[in-house]
Amino acid sequence: MLIKVSSALHIGLETVGVDVEINMASRGLPGFEIVGLPSKAVDESKERVRTAIVNSQIEFPSRKITVNLAPADIPKEGSFYDLPIAVGILSSVLDFRIPKKALFFGELSLDGSLRHTKGALLLALYAKEAGYTHLFVPKDSVNEAAVIPEITVYPVAHLAEVVEHLAGRYALEPVVHKKTAPSFDGAAVAEFDMAEILGQEQAKRAMEIAAAGGHNILMVGSPGAGKTMLARALPGILPPLQTTESLEVTKIYSASGNIPAGGGLLATRPFRAPHHSTSLVGLIGGGSKPQPGEISLAHRGVLFLDEFNEFPRAVLEALRQPLEDGTVTIARSLRRVQYPAQFMLVASANPCPCGYLNHPKKPCICSPREVQKYQKRTSGPILDRIDLHVEVPAVEVDDLAQHFSVGKKGVGLAPETSQKIRERIQQARDIQQQRFSSDNIRVNAEMKNAHLKQYAKLASDVEQILRQAANRFQLSARSYFRMQKIARTIADLEGVQEIEVKHMAEALQYRPKINNEE
Amino acid sequence: MVRDTHIIYKEDALYPALLRGIPDAPARLYYKGTWAEELFTDCLAVVGSRHMTSYGRRVTEQLVGEVASRGVTIVSGFMYGIDVAAHKAALGAGGKTIAIMPCGIERIHPEYQEDIYWRILETGGLVLSEYEGDSMPAYWTYPKRNRIVAGLSKATLVVEAGLKSGSLITAELTRMFGRKLFAVPGPITSEVSKGTTKLLKEGATLVASSDDILEHYGKKRASGQASGRASGKNDLEQKILDALQQEPFEVDLLARTLGMAASTLGTTLSLLELQGIIKHEGGKYYVD
């Protein structure tokens, strides 16, 4: 007797249908075999399935059972074949029919309950594409799958539930996707509010521009100046993820098992801050079963590299291509996987090995040679891909406290809250979205030369300023175009159509600064 | 040509008289470049910390530039920091400069300043050392070298110096040789101004402008700078310039002091910088 249950298999972010064929032979010694290139986790499914069935008070059939995972030539990984196998076996024992247009997916616990299993969203997407209508997934993973409204998704808590349901003695209640999940107000929770950071007016403004246009940014400053704090406050001013973006991001997280049990669509932009000891594979992605790296987990969000100069050079160099393309392709002998990696790079670095170059109080003890060597650790091509360069000078706590203390009015501006800054950024993003509606890009930072010609035209007086600056500050051709992009974003923040001299002039503040020490 | 090494002995007529006058004048000197007697008529030693601040650099550029352009030869030790800033300022002003090396004559130390080394030679300056070959500098060669720096010069200018520094050794030697000692005042909070402050307390001559030095050499004063720039500026630009004239500022501090947003301020600063009126250096803005 041959039974067929439909399931699927994930390769990177792609999903391929898998037929779980189960043969219950009436002859031969009782046994249980899985074929079709199962990995260790899939092979061990035998023990989980057997025990779960027994623990569900159902007798395990003492017949020769052969399970084939077709297509047989693609290696199968993961623990989610437990449910289709168990359901298939039980359909013969308890004599119920398995619906044709249904997919089964989930890892069994020994007591017969189902565990949170990674990749439920990918499965739902595949189901929609391949014309399946019903989906049985573990209860804890159901929010992910329910994102796709076209599919009826059943939350399964226990093996017995699904069996009874299929036998028609019990009705599982399908989950209805709530359009706005409770966490979907979009406002990211940042560790700090921008208003909590006193001083650093220019760096904050640079952050605002970076967030508005999706630009990469490099902060250079002494230890304790507030670089990390600024970066940690960044999520608070980022606009929420749009629905399509959210789906892209959730896919990556779902595939790599980064969504906690019960979690659904991600609403806030990812903020990833890998330590500088992170390996190349950890950052870029890879492994024999290519996993997404930090750059992909930061897709549509922020990749914060603290102590930028401390990252091994090879690791940083590997960032070059993803920074340019917004995707990373990981090729292995057996498979080739592409992960999106459209992130905003926020890097911070010390100006020199001791960290106190240009510090107002502490003398720098580095020789110019050491400083030069330190700064050269990051290669030109990487620095060239960073739009905004900003110095974060050390702040004198006493001065600041005095300046912002109550009662002292008129001088200086009170720091703005993240909320207020985010509103401006949202407005700038809206303008960009409208502008690029037919261009397949989202933000100013992604503009290519053709876009610049079209959307960031410079009036003659503005161009003259830029030309002048290019000569005086020795800007490379690449930074010349970067200045144009930043000016575009600054104009967007103001809600102005034409790039004016003042926008370009401000943009020039964030040019790459050549070290004056030589 | 300029790359060739020559030797001059203490007995030679061309050996600088000032140097011959010091107690342990070197018996022979190795040199590269073209030996010209007039190079040694008016020498000023400029020494200071390796860890100069941006203040130190600016002072060096200004003072040395003005003094060198009036025909005073700048003598220094080719070390990074104030030394090389002095050499550079002299070259930039079209003046002559002499570098006294603490290592063998065939060695360029520090190596990465090679371009300046050759520029010194190409512009009619000299590179001197009392050591032959390409021996490495040692702890004891630096102070020994300093006696030549001080010995060649009618006066020594100390720009920035810590309390324990070679610059103070040079200053001490200068006094011992009975030469004039100049020191530039600096902020008393700065580590590298403690040495100069000490020198000033002990009676060194305070230098507030290049005139103070030029007077000692009997040279004409560096005519008062015409500062007719302050015209045609709008209110904001004038406010910024007024503030910067008092003190160099970081953008943030300037924004706070003037009570304006960093964005607006940045715009104006960029425009002023493009016009060459102000300069960004070491994180701060200066009136150029």
mmCIF file of N, CA, C and O in Angstrom, chain A residues 199-203 205 358 360 363-369 372 391 393-395 399-400 403-404 410-413 465 468-469 472-473 501-503 505-506 508-509 511 513 516-518, chain B residues 50-52 54 57 80-81 88 112 115-116 189 191 250-253 255-271 273-277 280-285:
data_model
loop_
_atom_site.group_PDB
_atom_site.id
_atom_site.type_symbol
_atom_site.label_atom_id
_atom_site.label_comp_id
_atom_site.label_asym_id
_atom_site.label_seq_id
_atom_site.Cartn_x
_atom_site.Cartn_y
_atom_site.Cartn_z
ATOM 1 N N GLY A 199 24.993 67.013 22.889
ATOM 2 C CA GLY A 199 26.085 67.356 21.991
ATOM 3 C C GLY A 199 26.012 66.504 20.734
ATOM 4 O O GLY A 199 24.947 65.999 20.387
ATOM 5 N N GLN A 200 27.134 66.343 20.068
ATOM 6 C CA GLN A 200 27.227 65.539 18.835
ATOM 7 C C GLN A 200 26.205 65.978 17.797
ATOM 8 O O GLN A 200 25.620 65.159 17.093
ATOM 9 N N GLU A 201 25.993 67.279 17.699
ATOM 10 C CA GLU A 201 24.979 67.788 16.781
ATOM 11 C C GLU A 201 25.238 67.340 15.343
ATOM 12 O O GLU A 201 24.326 66.916 14.645
ATOM 13 N N GLN A 202 26.488 67.430 14.933
ATOM 14 C CA GLN A 202 26.769 67.101 13.538
ATOM 15 C C GLN A 202 26.607 65.602 13.283
ATOM 16 O O GLN A 202 26.050 65.195 12.268
ATOM 17 N N ALA A 203 27.074 64.799 14.214
ATOM 18 C CA ALA A 203 26.976 63.350 14.025
ATOM 19 C C ALA A 203 25.510 62.927 13.980
ATOM 20 O O ALA A 203 25.120 62.056 13.202
ATOM 21 N N ARG A 205 23.005 64.752 12.980
ATOM 22 C CA ARG A 205 22.480 65.185 11.685
ATOM 23 C C ARG A 205 22.926 64.191 10.607
ATOM 24 O O ARG A 205 22.150 63.820 9.730
ATOM 25 N N ASN A 358 43.732 64.094 18.114
ATOM 26 C CA ASN A 358 42.882 65.291 18.137
ATOM 27 C C ASN A 358 42.009 65.396 19.380
ATOM 28 O O ASN A 358 41.051 66.160 19.410
ATOM 29 N N PRO A 360 40.885 66.716 22.886
ATOM 30 C CA PRO A 360 41.193 68.018 23.502
ATOM 31 C C PRO A 360 42.053 67.902 24.759
ATOM 32 O O PRO A 360 42.822 68.795 25.064
ATOM 33 N N PRO A 363 46.833 63.528 25.277
ATOM 34 C CA PRO A 363 47.723 63.538 24.118
ATOM 35 C C PRO A 363 47.711 62.175 23.418
ATOM 36 O O PRO A 363 47.527 61.144 24.055
ATOM 37 N N CYS A 364 47.880 62.219 22.133
ATOM 38 C CA CYS A 364 47.963 60.985 21.349
ATOM 39 C C CYS A 364 49.401 60.497 21.400
ATOM 40 O O CYS A 364 50.331 61.267 21.213
ATOM 41 N N ILE A 365 49.589 59.220 21.708
ATOM 42 C CA ILE A 365 50.955 58.727 21.836
ATOM 43 C C ILE A 365 51.414 57.943 20.613
ATOM 44 O O ILE A 365 52.415 57.248 20.648
ATOM 45 N N CYS A 366 50.634 58.041 19.520
ATOM 46 C CA CYS A 366 50.988 57.276 18.327
ATOM 47 C C CYS A 366 51.899 58.112 17.428
ATOM 48 O O CYS A 366 51.758 59.331 17.356
ATOM 49 N N SER A 367 52.797 57.416 16.748
ATOM 50 C CA SER A 367 53.601 58.127 15.768
ATOM 51 C C SER A 367 52.774 58.246 14.496
ATOM 52 O O SER A 367 51.870 57.450 14.280
ATOM 53 N N PRO A 368 53.093 59.228 13.667
ATOM 54 C CA PRO A 368 52.324 59.399 12.430
ATOM 55 C C PRO A 368 52.301 58.114 11.619
ATOM 56 O O PRO A 368 51.315 57.787 10.973
ATOM 57 N N ARG A 369 53.423 57.385 11.700
ATOM 58 C CA ARG A 369 53.508 56.137 10.961
ATOM 59 C C ARG A 369 52.430 55.156 11.430
ATOM 60 O O ARG A 369 51.753 54.517 10.639
ATOM 61 N N GLN A 372 49.019 56.265 10.352
ATOM 62 C CA GLN A 372 48.824 55.992 8.933
ATOM 63 C C GLN A 372 48.518 54.515 8.702
ATOM 64 O O GLN A 372 47.587 54.165 7.984
ATOM 65 N N GLU A 391 33.103 63.016 11.838
ATOM 66 C CA GLU A 391 33.964 62.945 13.008
ATOM 67 C C GLU A 391 33.094 63.083 14.249
ATOM 68 O O GLU A 391 32.193 63.903 14.293
ATOM 69 N N PRO A 393 33.743 64.011 17.794
ATOM 70 C CA PRO A 393 34.755 64.469 18.738
ATOM 71 C C PRO A 393 34.376 64.113 20.173
ATOM 72 O O PRO A 393 33.197 63.942 20.492
ATOM 73 N N ALA A 394 35.385 63.994 21.003
ATOM 74 C CA ALA A 394 35.128 63.712 22.416
ATOM 75 C C ALA A 394 34.389 64.892 23.029
ATOM 76 O O ALA A 394 34.654 66.040 22.686
ATOM 77 N N VAL A 395 33.433 64.599 23.886
ATOM 78 C CA VAL A 395 32.689 65.702 24.493
ATOM 79 C C VAL A 395 33.139 65.910 25.927
ATOM 80 O O VAL A 395 33.486 64.974 26.632
ATOM 81 N N ASP A 399 31.068 70.704 30.289
ATOM 82 C CA ASP A 399 30.560 71.728 29.375
ATOM 83 C C ASP A 399 29.135 71.429 28.983
ATOM 84 O O ASP A 399 28.273 72.299 28.977
ATOM 85 N N LEU A 400 28.922 70.162 28.634
ATOM 86 C CA LEU A 400 27.609 69.768 28.140
ATOM 87 C C LEU A 400 26.551 69.933 29.212
ATOM 88 O O LEU A 400 25.507 70.521 28.990
ATOM 89 N N HIS A 403 25.758 73.358 29.635
ATOM 90 C CA HIS A 403 25.065 73.942 28.503
ATOM 91 C C HIS A 403 23.597 73.572 28.464
ATOM 92 O O HIS A 403 22.745 74.383 28.133
ATOM 93 N N PHE A 404 23.327 72.312 28.771
ATOM 94 C CA PHE A 404 21.957 71.853 28.638
ATOM 95 C C PHE A 404 21.199 71.901 29.965
ATOM 96 O O PHE A 404 20.097 71.412 30.067
ATOM 97 N N GLY A 410 18.130 80.218 25.440
ATOM 98 C CA GLY A 410 18.547 81.088 24.342
ATOM 99 C C GLY A 410 19.763 80.559 23.610
ATOM 100 O O GLY A 410 19.840 80.636 22.406
ATOM 101 N N VAL A 411 20.680 79.991 24.329
ATOM 102 C CA VAL A 411 21.888 79.517 23.671
ATOM 103 C C VAL A 411 21.730 78.039 23.334
ATOM 104 O O VAL A 411 21.287 77.257 24.151
ATOM 105 N N GLY A 412 22.075 77.697 22.133
ATOM 106 C CA GLY A 412 22.015 76.290 21.750
ATOM 107 C C GLY A 412 20.592 75.828 21.517
ATOM 108 O O GLY A 412 19.625 76.525 21.849
ATOM 109 N N LEU A 413 20.460 74.684 20.945
ATOM 110 C CA LEU A 413 19.147 74.136 20.676
ATOM 111 C C LEU A 413 18.977 72.881 21.502
ATOM 112 O O LEU A 413 19.893 72.091 21.632
ATOM 113 N N ILE A 465 29.941 74.599 -7.332
ATOM 114 C CA ILE A 465 30.380 74.372 -5.954
ATOM 115 C C ILE A 465 31.028 72.993 -5.826
ATOM 116 O O ILE A 465 32.101 72.838 -5.253
ATOM 117 N N GLN A 468 34.389 72.868 -7.570
ATOM 118 C CA GLN A 468 35.359 73.588 -6.761
ATOM 119 C C GLN A 468 35.824 72.709 -5.604
ATOM 120 O O GLN A 468 37.021 72.608 -5.332
ATOM 121 N N ALA A 469 34.861 72.089 -4.958
ATOM 122 C CA ALA A 469 35.164 71.247 -3.807
ATOM 123 C C ALA A 469 36.008 70.053 -4.230
ATOM 124 O O ALA A 469 36.941 69.661 -3.538
ATOM 125 N N ARG A 472 39.501 71.323 -4.507
ATOM 126 C CA ARG A 472 40.097 71.774 -3.257
ATOM 127 C C ARG A 472 40.287 70.620 -2.283
ATOM 128 O O ARG A 472 41.297 70.533 -1.602
ATOM 129 N N PHE A 473 39.312 69.755 -2.197
ATOM 130 C CA PHE A 473 39.385 68.675 -1.212
ATOM 131 C C PHE A 473 39.837 67.359 -1.843
ATOM 132 O O PHE A 473 39.808 66.322 -1.211
ATOM 133 N N VAL A 501 22.279 75.138 -3.616
ATOM 134 C CA VAL A 501 23.665 75.298 -3.172
ATOM 135 C C VAL A 501 23.819 74.874 -1.716
ATOM 136 O O VAL A 501 24.760 74.189 -1.344
ATOM 137 N N LYS A 502 22.835 75.262 -0.894
ATOM 138 C CA LYS A 502 22.984 74.966 0.540
ATOM 139 C C LYS A 502 22.985 73.460 0.797
ATOM 140 O O LYS A 502 23.672 72.972 1.686
ATOM 141 N N HIS A 503 22.213 72.724 0.006
ATOM 142 C CA HIS A 503 22.189 71.279 0.198
ATOM 143 C C HIS A 503 23.549 70.672 -0.136
ATOM 144 O O HIS A 503 24.071 69.832 0.584
ATOM 145 N N ALA A 505 26.368 72.229 -0.170
ATOM 146 C CA ALA A 505 27.371 72.711 0.787
ATOM 147 C C ALA A 505 27.326 71.866 2.055
ATOM 148 O O ALA A 505 28.360 71.506 2.615
ATOM 149 N N GLU A 506 26.129 71.534 2.486
ATOM 150 C CA GLU A 506 26.059 70.705 3.695
ATOM 151 C C GLU A 506 26.604 69.310 3.419
ATOM 152 O O GLU A 506 27.314 68.732 4.235
ATOM 153 N N LEU A 508 28.907 68.477 1.590
ATOM 154 C CA LEU A 508 30.371 68.483 1.574
ATOM 155 C C LEU A 508 30.966 68.326 2.972
ATOM 156 O O LEU A 508 32.116 67.924 3.127
ATOM 157 N N GLN A 509 30.181 68.626 3.992
ATOM 158 C CA GLN A 509 30.650 68.427 5.364
ATOM 159 C C GLN A 509 30.963 66.959 5.628
ATOM 160 O O GLN A 509 31.729 66.634 6.511
ATOM 161 N N ARG A 511 32.168 64.728 3.508
ATOM 162 C CA ARG A 511 33.089 64.131 2.527
ATOM 163 C C ARG A 511 34.130 63.305 3.266
ATOM 164 O O ARG A 511 34.364 63.515 4.458
ATOM 165 N N LYS A 513 37.382 62.612 4.771
ATOM 166 C CA LYS A 513 38.433 63.546 5.160
ATOM 167 C C LYS A 513 39.780 62.850 5.047
ATOM 168 O O LYS A 513 39.999 61.815 5.645
ATOM 169 N N ASN A 516 45.103 64.842 7.768
ATOM 170 C CA ASN A 516 45.988 65.985 7.570
ATOM 171 C C ASN A 516 47.387 65.768 8.121
ATOM 172 O O ASN A 516 48.286 66.525 7.829
ATOM 173 N N GLU A 517 47.532 64.750 8.942
ATOM 174 C CA GLU A 517 48.836 64.552 9.581
ATOM 175 C C GLU A 517 49.887 64.069 8.594
ATOM 176 O O GLU A 517 51.060 64.190 8.845
ATOM 177 N N GLU A 518 49.466 63.510 7.497
ATOM 178 C CA GLU A 518 50.344 62.911 6.482
ATOM 179 C C GLU A 518 51.136 61.728 6.990
ATOM 180 O O GLU A 518 51.174 61.434 8.144
ATOM 181 N N ARG B 50 57.313 65.430 19.437
ATOM 182 C CA ARG B 50 56.861 64.567 18.345
ATOM 183 C C ARG B 50 55.337 64.531 18.323
ATOM 184 O O ARG B 50 54.719 64.403 17.285
ATOM 185 N N HIS B 51 54.771 64.638 19.505
ATOM 186 C CA HIS B 51 53.309 64.562 19.596
ATOM 187 C C HIS B 51 52.729 65.958 19.610
ATOM 188 O O HIS B 51 52.132 66.391 20.574
ATOM 189 N N MET B 52 52.914 66.633 18.510
ATOM 190 C CA MET B 52 52.427 68.009 18.495
ATOM 191 C C MET B 52 50.906 68.024 18.395
ATOM 192 O O MET B 52 50.277 67.100 17.900
ATOM 193 N N SER B 54 47.428 70.242 17.100
ATOM 194 C CA SER B 54 47.185 71.030 15.895
ATOM 195 C C SER B 54 47.595 72.482 16.136
ATOM 196 O O SER B 54 47.999 73.179 15.211
ATOM 197 N N ARG B 57 51.234 72.681 15.353
ATOM 198 C CA ARG B 57 51.506 72.673 13.922
ATOM 199 C C ARG B 57 51.236 74.043 13.312
ATOM 200 O O ARG B 57 52.017 74.552 12.519
ATOM 201 N N TYR B 80 59.538 63.195 13.280
ATOM 202 C CA TYR B 80 58.155 63.589 13.017
ATOM 203 C C TYR B 80 57.664 64.509 14.125
ATOM 204 O O TYR B 80 58.288 64.614 15.173
ATOM 205 N N GLY B 81 56.568 65.172 13.905
ATOM 206 C CA GLY B 81 56.076 66.157 14.873
ATOM 207 C C GLY B 81 56.536 67.545 14.486
ATOM 208 O O GLY B 81 56.570 67.896 13.305
ATOM 209 N N LYS B 88 59.080 71.471 6.775
ATOM 210 C CA LYS B 88 58.075 71.652 5.734
ATOM 211 C C LYS B 88 57.688 73.121 5.586
ATOM 212 O O LYS B 88 57.542 73.622 4.472
ATOM 213 N N TYR B 112 59.561 57.101 6.144
ATOM 214 C CA TYR B 112 58.386 57.541 5.392
ATOM 215 C C TYR B 112 58.362 59.041 5.126
ATOM 216 O O TYR B 112 57.467 59.547 4.495
ATOM 217 N N ASP B 115 60.116 61.867 1.066
ATOM 218 C CA ASP B 115 59.858 62.931 0.086
ATOM 219 C C ASP B 115 60.355 64.280 0.585
ATOM 220 O O ASP B 115 60.897 65.081 -0.185
ATOM 221 N N ILE B 116 60.218 64.511 1.897
ATOM 222 C CA ILE B 116 60.672 65.785 2.448
ATOM 223 C C ILE B 116 62.216 65.840 2.444
ATOM 224 O O ILE B 116 62.815 66.867 2.155
ATOM 225 N N THR B 189 46.981 73.693 30.179
ATOM 226 C CA THR B 189 46.380 72.377 30.396
ATOM 227 C C THR B 189 47.011 71.327 29.499
ATOM 228 O O THR B 189 46.818 70.141 29.698
ATOM 229 N N GLU B 191 49.639 68.885 27.884
ATOM 230 C CA GLU B 191 50.805 68.138 28.331
ATOM 231 C C GLU B 191 52.060 68.612 27.593
ATOM 232 O O GLU B 191 53.129 68.698 28.181
ATOM 233 N N GLU B 250 35.202 73.093 17.109
ATOM 234 C CA GLU B 250 34.585 71.951 16.455
ATOM 235 C C GLU B 250 33.200 72.374 16.013
ATOM 236 O O GLU B 250 32.625 73.297 16.577
ATOM 237 N N VAL B 251 32.646 71.648 15.052
ATOM 238 C CA VAL B 251 31.328 72.023 14.543
ATOM 239 C C VAL B 251 30.289 72.028 15.662
ATOM 240 O O VAL B 251 29.520 72.976 15.813
ATOM 241 N N ASP B 252 30.304 70.961 16.462
ATOM 242 C CA ASP B 252 29.285 70.828 17.498
ATOM 243 C C ASP B 252 29.329 71.985 18.490
ATOM 244 O O ASP B 252 28.313 72.556 18.847
ATOM 245 N N LEU B 253 30.547 72.300 18.910
ATOM 246 C CA LEU B 253 30.703 73.349 19.901
ATOM 247 C C LEU B 253 30.283 74.691 19.314
ATOM 248 O O LEU B 253 29.642 75.509 19.972
ATOM 249 N N ALA B 255 28.139 75.098 16.946
ATOM 250 C CA ALA B 255 26.679 75.095 16.814
ATOM 251 C C ALA B 255 26.033 75.467 18.137
ATOM 252 O O ALA B 255 25.083 76.250 18.186
ATOM 253 N N ARG B 256 26.579 74.922 19.205
ATOM 254 C CA ARG B 256 26.019 75.203 20.521
ATOM 255 C C ARG B 256 26.254 76.657 20.900
ATOM 256 O O ARG B 256 25.377 77.336 21.412
ATOM 257 N N THR B 257 27.479 77.135 20.630
ATOM 258 C CA THR B 257 27.809 78.498 21.024
ATOM 259 C C THR B 257 26.949 79.502 20.271
ATOM 260 O O THR B 257 26.479 80.479 20.837
ATOM 261 N N LEU B 258 26.779 79.251 18.967
ATOM 262 C CA LEU B 258 26.017 80.208 18.171
ATOM 263 C C LEU B 258 24.519 79.923 18.239
ATOM 264 O O LEU B 258 23.714 80.692 17.735
ATOM 265 N N GLY B 259 24.157 78.792 18.813
ATOM 266 C CA GLY B 259 22.747 78.466 18.945
ATOM 267 C C GLY B 259 22.078 78.187 17.622
ATOM 268 O O GLY B 259 20.995 78.693 17.331
ATOM 269 N N MET B 260 22.709 77.372 16.801
ATOM 270 C CA MET B 260 22.069 77.054 15.527
ATOM 271 C C MET B 260 22.205 75.572 15.194
ATOM 272 O O MET B 260 23.029 74.873 15.778
ATOM 273 N N ALA B 261 21.374 75.115 14.257
ATOM 274 C CA ALA B 261 21.376 73.704 13.903
ATOM 275 C C ALA B 261 22.654 73.345 13.162
ATOM 276 O O ALA B 261 23.207 74.163 12.415
ATOM 277 N N ALA B 262 23.118 72.117 13.367
ATOM 278 C CA ALA B 262 24.345 71.664 12.721
ATOM 279 C C ALA B 262 24.223 71.703 11.205
ATOM 280 O O ALA B 262 25.201 71.901 10.493
ATOM 281 N N SER B 263 22.998 71.521 10.704
ATOM 282 C CA SER B 263 22.818 71.500 9.250
ATOM 283 C C SER B 263 23.093 72.870 8.637
ATOM 284 O O SER B 263 23.861 72.994 7.684
ATOM 285 N N THR B 264 22.473 73.895 9.199
ATOM 286 C CA THR B 264 22.668 75.248 8.660
ATOM 287 C C THR B 264 24.122 75.678 8.804
ATOM 288 O O THR B 264 24.711 76.260 7.891
ATOM 289 N N LEU B 265 24.680 75.367 9.969
ATOM 290 C CA LEU B 265 26.057 75.749 10.232
ATOM 291 C C LEU B 265 26.991 75.053 9.240
ATOM 292 O O LEU B 265 27.881 75.671 8.669
ATOM 293 N N GLY B 266 26.734 73.760 9.022
ATOM 294 C CA GLY B 266 27.570 72.992 8.104
ATOM 295 C C GLY B 266 27.604 73.615 6.726
ATOM 296 O O GLY B 266 28.645 73.708 6.082
ATOM 297 N N THR B 267 26.436 74.041 6.258
ATOM 298 C CA THR B 267 26.340 74.671 4.948
ATOM 299 C C THR B 267 27.272 75.867 4.859
ATOM 300 O O THR B 267 28.094 75.981 3.942
ATOM 301 N N THR B 268 27.184 76.739 5.870
ATOM 302 C CA THR B 268 27.983 77.961 5.832
ATOM 303 C C THR B 268 29.469 77.643 5.948
ATOM 304 O O THR B 268 30.297 78.240 5.264
ATOM 305 N N LEU B 269 29.785 76.676 6.814
ATOM 306 C CA LEU B 269 31.197 76.313 6.984
ATOM 307 C C LEU B 269 31.787 75.802 5.681
ATOM 308 O O LEU B 269 32.895 76.170 5.308
ATOM 309 N N SER B 270 31.035 74.953 4.985
ATOM 310 C CA SER B 270 31.535 74.427 3.708
ATOM 311 C C SER B 270 31.812 75.565 2.735
ATOM 312 O O SER B 270 32.837 75.582 2.053
ATOM 313 N N LEU B 271 30.883 76.511 2.669
ATOM 314 C CA LEU B 271 31.051 77.601 1.714
ATOM 315 C C LEU B 271 32.256 78.470 2.079
ATOM 316 O O LEU B 271 33.042 78.853 1.210
ATOM 317 N N GLU B 273 34.822 77.466 3.704
ATOM 318 C CA GLU B 273 36.021 76.675 3.470
ATOM 319 C C GLU B 273 36.366 76.660 1.988
ATOM 320 O O GLU B 273 37.528 76.724 1.609
ATOM 321 N N LEU B 274 35.335 76.590 1.163
ATOM 322 C CA LEU B 274 35.566 76.581 -0.278
ATOM 323 C C LEU B 274 36.203 77.886 -0.739
ATOM 324 O O LEU B 274 36.976 77.912 -1.683
ATOM 325 N N GLN B 275 35.850 78.965 -0.052
ATOM 326 C CA GLN B 275 36.444 80.244 -0.418
ATOM 327 C C GLN B 275 37.839 80.390 0.162
ATOM 328 O O GLN B 275 38.490 81.411 -0.049
ATOM 329 N N GLY B 276 38.263 79.391 0.925
ATOM 330 C CA GLY B 276 39.607 79.434 1.491
ATOM 331 C C GLY B 276 39.723 80.373 2.677
ATOM 332 O O GLY B 276 40.814 80.788 3.050
ATOM 333 N N ILE B 277 38.605 80.766 3.260
ATOM 334 C CA ILE B 277 38.659 81.690 4.393
ATOM 335 C C ILE B 277 38.901 80.937 5.684
ATOM 336 O O ILE B 277 39.623 81.396 6.562
ATOM 337 N N HIS B 280 39.679 73.355 7.754
ATOM 338 C CA HIS B 280 39.325 72.269 8.650
ATOM 339 C C HIS B 280 40.556 71.426 8.885
ATOM 340 O O HIS B 280 41.195 70.972 7.946
ATOM 341 N N GLU B 281 40.918 71.232 10.139
ATOM 342 C CA GLU B 281 42.141 70.501 10.425
ATOM 343 C C GLU B 281 42.020 69.851 11.782
ATOM 344 O O GLU B 281 41.630 70.509 12.752
ATOM 345 N N GLY B 282 42.327 68.587 11.846
ATOM 346 C CA GLY B 282 42.313 67.903 13.125
ATOM 347 C C GLY B 282 40.988 68.044 13.852
ATOM 348 O O GLY B 282 40.942 68.201 15.056
ATOM 349 N N GLY B 283 39.890 68.035 13.089
ATOM 350 C CA GLY B 283 38.570 68.058 13.700
ATOM 351 C C GLY B 283 38.048 69.446 14.034
ATOM 352 O O GLY B 283 36.940 69.600 14.497
ATOM 353 N N LYS B 284 38.867 70.477 13.805
ATOM 354 C CA LYS B 284 38.422 71.823 14.162
ATOM 355 C C LYS B 284 38.514 72.769 12.974
ATOM 356 O O LYS B 284 39.230 72.513 12.017
ATOM 357 N N TYR B 285 37.783 73.853 13.095
ATOM 358 C CA TYR B 285 37.849 74.893 12.072
ATOM 359 C C TYR B 285 38.697 76.061 12.542
ATOM 360 O O TYR B 285 38.618 76.473 13.694
#
